[in-house]
Amino acid sequence: MPAPTRILWRSWSSTLQLPRSRFPARVSQAEQARYLEACTDHLYAWQRRERPANSTFVLHDGPPYANGRLHIGHALNKILKDMVCRFQLGHGKRIDYVPGWDCHGLPIELRALERQREAGNSGGGRQMGEVEVRRAAQELASKAIAEQRTAFQGWGIMADWENAWWTMDKGFEMKQLSVFREMVDQGLIYRRYKPVYWSPSSRTALAEAELEYKDDHESWVAYVKFPITKLPPALISERGLDPQNIGALIWTTTPWTLPANRVIAVHGELKYCVVQTTKYGQLLIAVSRLSQMAAILGEEPTVVVENIRGSELGGCLYHNVFQGGDAAPQPLLPAPFVSADAGSGLVHCAPGHGMEDYDLCLKHGIEAVAPVNDEGLFTEKAMPHSPKTLQGKSVLTGGNDAVLKYLTDLGHVIASYRYKHKYPYDWRSKLPVIIRATEQWFADVKGIREAALSSLDGVTFIPEGGKTRLESFVKGRTEWCISRQRAWGVPIPALYHIQTDDAVLTKDSVSHIMEVIARRGIEAWWTDDENDPAWIAPNLLEESGNAIYRRGKDTMDVWFDSGTSWTQMQERISQQGQPLADVYLEGTDQHRGWFQSSLLTHIAHQNRPPGQAIAPFKTLVTHGFTLDHEGRKMSKSLGNVISPDEIMSGTLLPPPKTKRGKVEGSQGQPTHDAMGPDALRLWVAGSDYTKDIVIGQSVLKAVHSSLQKYRVTIKLLLGALEDFDPSSALAYDDLTKLDKIALSQLAHVTSATLEALQQYDFSKAVIAINKWINGDLSAFYIESVKDRLYAGLPGGISRRAVQTVLYHVYNYLQAMLAPLTPLLVEESWNYTPQLLRNANAHPLKRIFPTVPAEWQRKETATSVPWLMAANSAVKAAQEIARGEKKMGSSLQCSVLLAFDETENVEGSPVMRVFQDYKDELDSLFVVSSVDITVSSSVPLHVGTAEWHYATRFDCSEGQMATAYVFAPLNEKCDRCWRYVAPTRTTEEDTLCGRCEDVVQGISATDLPPVAAGEVPTAAAAA
Ligand SMILES: [Zn+2]
């Protein structure tokens, strides 16, 4: 059959292979839900079935608190975890990621009480009972879990949502109680009356992890004298002393603790003196504080007795005026914590209100007292001889004033003033806490501390500084106050003697209680009759069967709940001798919270000596917090809170403009570019999470443009591969030099991404991918191969070579993006041509590909920069020509690279490279022709061309060259628009030799007709 003549073609463009992909240019909202389900729940279920059980990767979830709406910090946390899991999935692992929730505790209990108040249920002033509180709290937590779960799933988090655990689940509580019982059995749990942090606003004890320190808390400072009643023998004979009128001067920032004063501490090595004042009689103070005292006293005191050693003050007694005239005198005692640099050198000690004070008094058998009730009000014991003076007054406000007034009236206050300093606050109520001795249950940390610390040597910390931080928190702790006086929690399974209040807590008593809970449920602890003997182990009952013990009302610190969450990893628990989880990943605040409570409970459970105990985590990853664009914390009051939804919906950015410059949308309503969960994820991935992360419009704009670049690239690749059969891929040796450069760059970005992901450095991976996709792939390779791809013979070797490279690019790009933007990858698979789908597994189920050794060409590392230097010079010269309106399309010129004549230029490595690449330089520069020469002056054919422009460049180590851009030497080919066609002789279109061949070659095949109105050209495609 004779070939049709060229004029039969309606348009040359119909002979071009322009990319045709249905892949949408923007995220299709309608399809998102389907992709989301496929790349999360379906994928998780698939890998549980298909991946080997003996190659499991466990990421143990630090449970979020089941209260309130999720914020951007939750997104950071959950998405980081998801990326870690997906990366491991790409390495053939079976992922075990079961999400959890932390459900008990005060914030939920307070909300439950608030709800009840709002509903008017406490109209009669009736306090809500424990049972009602618990029911309401449970409802609130359940609702929050459901809402949070939906939001988490909407972020593309691949997890075992069906088997999620929560700390209020009976199964969880029983495992937690088992750990508690083990600690009881090891003697690690004890009850003691001693000072703890107490929140009057929340009416409960608090652990260190539940405190927030406020830097500008204002207190009353007072210098107060306590009358000395007995001088030590060494001083009695000193002349000038007035034994009836000597006071020990102390300094305090908590005057309300003065009624509970039991000791004044001095330092044995410090020098003290007695001074005479006109207003306050004689005062005992440290010599080192004398100069400061003058200002405070408002007079220059005279020294009566100098150089008394602190150790000589033993036997000195004084009177605490709050205890009444009959009260026993109190001692001065030596203590190492007394400083020569603060106060008066004498320290007021109230063992019921200070940790150091307590330890000192314990050593001397002095009992701690804390005449303050749960609400922070003085009790009648504060001033036994005149109870009404202080009783019922709040120690943080009116009580403090009353103490000072009483002392001022006696003339015992030397000075008092307001003072700003750092002070602990309740992290939930945001109100100040006090230190107050109460009966509490404690876990002994000292006993397991060494084992806990030694176990950290086997842990990988990311970032590395996490180790020191966690160690310092563990080292700084001797015991852990685990009891709380609240209803919404797991009960401390202790029994108390009805008459003596003595507590019973043994392995057997706990076992018995656990059996009852197993039968009756944990609510029965609160709902059963107070005297129900069923809860009491038989050996504790009276012979008559009556109970002489009652159940306690304390609940456990919620850090104990979440700290025992490692009990959820049953499979790993059965595999002795290795950490339970491969990774724990939380915010840096968890060093003193969950990381620590998990470590301590797990170490206690193991009951092994230091060196043999194993931490529950193999790798511990911590992340910072999210800040607004000005580096401030996000808070409702500042109005700078950014929600994850706003990032996914794109509403924080201006709406995208259409090609006509108008805002999209109907009736003038701006339509935002909603990029969905991938936008949120790419923001997380691109952030350096090891520090605090700033988020604002400029960061989000960059995220959007990166994500759009990935999408455009995938669309282009899918279009280019529409007719590609992977079985016809060319061998490496059959590729062009530019193709090989592209593969070497692909190899490089793949290795860099892989290495970064292995080190949990997602932002480094994103930087590598973005640099490659914008530079190497788009600006260089895609530009240089457009002619071959669109105008080359379909099925011809030149075009197939490009497709072979783009096929690899497509596969590797999917692998790199899989952990970061799984929805985009899932969507790309949906649009992947059938031949490619037949040849490959689903991209999210594939193993991360290894790079063939032959792609990793070392010589490209040196030659590519030289070629790129020439390319930049050509582009610069073209810009000048365009400025002079001599040319438009990059193809509308010829290029000559003229290397300066130097001694060694001929045969130099740089010349060899350019000669080697000479045939492909026109593609590389996207121009019609390229020649190279050695010449220091303008070559004749350039000089005589219609126009020419030049730029100088240094192509390697001082070898200078000139890039000439000049009027094309040949005619423009009407098909490919390159200026390489022979001189036009007739009215008929002119084609270049390559295009003549291609047209002949494809003339017999059935090319799809050009759609009406669609007149694409190679140049337009470029
Ligand atoms: Zn052509």
Short mmCIF file of C-alpha atoms in Angstrom, two decimals, residues 432-600:
data_model
loop_
_atom_site.label_atom_id
_atom_site.label_comp_id
_atom_site.label_asym_id
_atom_site.label_seq_id
_atom_site.Cartn_x
_atom_site.Cartn_y
_atom_site.Cartn_z
CA PRO A 432 -0.52 27.76 92.08
CA VAL A 433 0.16 24.59 94.03
CA ILE A 434 1.48 24.23 97.57
CA ILE A 435 3.65 21.66 99.27
CA ARG A 436 1.70 19.82 101.88
CA ALA A 437 2.23 16.64 103.87
CA THR A 438 -0.53 14.09 103.37
CA GLU A 439 -0.81 10.33 103.55
CA GLN A 440 0.03 9.14 100.06
CA TRP A 441 1.10 6.01 98.27
CA PHE A 442 4.55 6.08 96.74
CA ALA A 443 6.50 3.95 94.34
CA ASP A 444 10.13 3.54 95.30
CA VAL A 445 12.22 4.78 92.40
CA LYS A 446 15.53 4.62 94.23
CA GLY A 447 15.32 0.84 94.26
CA ILE A 448 15.05 0.52 90.49
CA ARG A 449 16.86 3.66 89.40
CA GLU A 450 20.22 2.06 88.63
CA ALA A 451 18.62 -0.71 86.56
CA ALA A 452 16.53 1.87 84.72
CA LEU A 453 19.54 4.05 83.95
CA SER A 454 21.67 1.14 82.78
CA SER A 455 18.90 -0.03 80.45
CA LEU A 456 19.13 3.29 78.57
CA ASP A 457 22.59 2.36 77.31
CA GLY A 458 20.94 -0.04 74.90
CA VAL A 459 18.57 2.58 73.48
CA THR A 460 19.08 4.67 70.34
CA PHE A 461 17.99 8.24 70.99
CA ILE A 462 16.88 10.56 68.22
CA PRO A 463 17.99 13.27 68.62
CA GLU A 464 20.90 12.08 70.75
CA GLY A 465 20.37 14.72 73.45
CA GLY A 466 17.25 12.84 74.55
CA LYS A 467 19.37 10.39 76.52
CA THR A 468 20.83 13.00 78.87
CA ARG A 469 17.41 14.52 79.31
CA LEU A 470 15.69 11.29 80.21
CA GLU A 471 18.59 10.26 82.45
CA SER A 472 18.45 13.53 84.35
CA PHE A 473 14.75 13.07 85.10
CA VAL A 474 15.28 9.51 86.31
CA LYS A 475 18.33 10.49 88.38
CA GLY A 476 16.47 13.37 89.99
CA ARG A 477 13.74 11.16 91.33
CA THR A 478 13.77 9.02 94.44
CA GLU A 479 10.10 8.20 94.69
CA TRP A 480 6.93 8.62 92.74
CA CYS A 481 3.73 9.77 94.42
CA ILE A 482 1.17 7.54 92.73
CA SER A 483 -2.04 8.22 94.68
CA ARG A 484 -4.60 10.81 93.70
CA GLN A 485 -7.66 11.89 95.65
CA ARG A 486 -9.95 11.78 92.65
CA ALA A 487 -12.70 9.47 91.41
CA TRP A 488 -11.92 9.09 87.70
CA GLY A 489 -9.12 6.57 87.69
CA VAL A 490 -8.00 3.05 88.44
CA PRO A 491 -8.40 2.43 92.18
CA ILE A 492 -5.37 1.90 94.35
CA PRO A 493 -6.47 -1.51 95.62
CA ALA A 494 -5.70 -0.79 99.26
CA LEU A 495 -7.81 -1.66 102.28
CA TYR A 496 -7.97 0.39 105.50
CA HIS A 497 -8.81 -0.80 108.95
CA ILE A 498 -12.15 0.72 109.89
CA GLN A 499 -11.01 1.70 113.38
CA THR A 500 -7.29 2.37 113.13
CA ASP A 501 -7.11 3.43 109.49
CA ASP A 502 -4.08 1.16 109.06
CA ALA A 503 -3.60 0.25 105.42
CA VAL A 504 -3.28 -3.24 103.97
CA LEU A 505 -1.68 -3.70 100.58
CA THR A 506 -0.15 -7.09 99.86
CA LYS A 507 0.20 -9.34 96.88
CA ASP A 508 -2.62 -11.53 98.21
CA SER A 509 -4.98 -8.70 99.10
CA VAL A 510 -4.51 -7.23 95.63
CA SER A 511 -4.96 -10.63 93.96
CA HIS A 512 -8.22 -11.08 95.81
CA ILE A 513 -9.47 -7.65 94.77
CA MET A 514 -8.49 -8.33 91.14
CA GLU A 515 -10.56 -11.51 91.18
CA VAL A 516 -13.57 -9.55 92.38
CA ILE A 517 -13.00 -6.91 89.68
CA ALA A 518 -12.77 -9.67 87.07
CA ARG A 519 -16.18 -10.90 88.16
CA ARG A 520 -18.01 -7.70 89.04
CA GLY A 521 -16.27 -5.07 86.95
CA ILE A 522 -14.23 -2.17 88.21
CA GLU A 523 -17.24 0.06 88.81
CA ALA A 524 -18.25 -2.26 91.65
CA TRP A 525 -15.29 -0.87 93.65
CA TRP A 526 -17.35 2.32 93.89
CA THR A 527 -20.90 0.99 93.69
CA ASP A 528 -20.74 -1.95 96.10
CA ASP A 529 -21.81 -1.47 99.70
CA GLU A 530 -19.05 0.04 101.82
CA ASN A 531 -19.03 -2.98 104.09
CA ASP A 532 -19.32 -5.64 101.38
CA PRO A 533 -16.98 -8.37 102.67
CA ALA A 534 -16.51 -9.86 99.20
CA TRP A 535 -13.63 -7.43 98.52
CA ILE A 536 -11.70 -8.46 101.60
CA ALA A 537 -9.40 -11.47 101.34
CA PRO A 538 -10.70 -14.27 103.65
CA ASN A 539 -7.67 -14.08 105.96
CA LEU A 540 -8.49 -10.43 106.70
CA LEU A 541 -12.09 -11.04 107.71
CA GLU A 542 -13.31 -11.42 111.26
CA GLU A 543 -14.28 -14.92 112.26
CA SER A 544 -17.90 -13.82 112.01
CA GLY A 545 -17.27 -13.00 108.36
CA ASN A 546 -17.72 -9.27 108.93
CA ALA A 547 -15.40 -6.79 107.30
CA ILE A 548 -13.17 -4.82 109.57
CA TYR A 549 -11.56 -3.19 106.55
CA ARG A 550 -12.98 -0.72 104.06
CA ARG A 551 -11.95 -0.06 100.45
CA GLY A 552 -9.75 2.97 99.79
CA LYS A 553 -10.86 5.88 97.66
CA ASP A 554 -7.58 6.93 96.12
CA THR A 555 -6.96 6.41 92.43
CA MET A 556 -3.68 5.95 90.63
CA ASP A 557 -1.68 8.69 89.00
CA VAL A 558 -2.62 8.62 85.29
CA TRP A 559 1.07 8.37 84.44
CA PHE A 560 0.94 4.96 86.04
CA ASP A 561 -1.97 4.05 83.71
CA SER A 562 -0.26 5.10 80.51
CA GLY A 563 3.14 4.02 81.84
CA THR A 564 1.96 0.41 81.89
CA SER A 565 0.72 0.55 78.28
CA TRP A 566 3.66 -1.67 77.33
CA THR A 567 1.50 -4.51 78.68
CA GLN A 568 -0.43 -4.19 75.39
CA MET A 569 2.52 -5.65 73.50
CA GLN A 570 1.69 -9.21 74.46
CA GLU A 571 3.44 -10.81 71.48
CA ARG A 572 6.73 -9.14 72.29
CA ILE A 573 6.38 -9.76 76.02
CA SER A 574 6.44 -13.47 75.26
CA GLN A 575 9.69 -13.01 73.32
CA GLN A 576 12.12 -12.50 76.18
CA GLY A 577 15.36 -10.61 76.01
CA GLN A 578 14.60 -7.79 73.59
CA PRO A 579 12.91 -4.41 73.86
CA LEU A 580 9.15 -4.63 73.50
CA ALA A 581 8.81 -1.83 70.97
CA ASP A 582 11.07 -0.94 68.10
CA VAL A 583 10.13 2.71 68.47
CA TYR A 584 8.52 5.07 70.98
CA LEU A 585 7.95 8.50 69.46
CA GLU A 586 6.54 11.49 71.40
CA GLY A 587 7.09 15.15 72.23
CA THR A 588 10.06 16.16 74.38
CA ASP A 589 7.75 16.80 77.36
CA GLN A 590 7.39 13.02 77.70
CA HIS A 591 10.93 12.63 79.04
CA ARG A 592 9.52 13.52 82.39
CA GLY A 593 6.14 11.97 81.63
CA TRP A 594 5.31 8.89 79.66
CA PHE A 595 8.83 7.79 78.63
CA GLN A 596 9.81 7.83 82.27
CA SER A 597 6.70 6.13 83.65
CA SER A 598 6.92 3.48 80.92
CA LEU A 599 10.56 2.87 81.71
CA LEU A 600 10.10 2.67 85.48
#
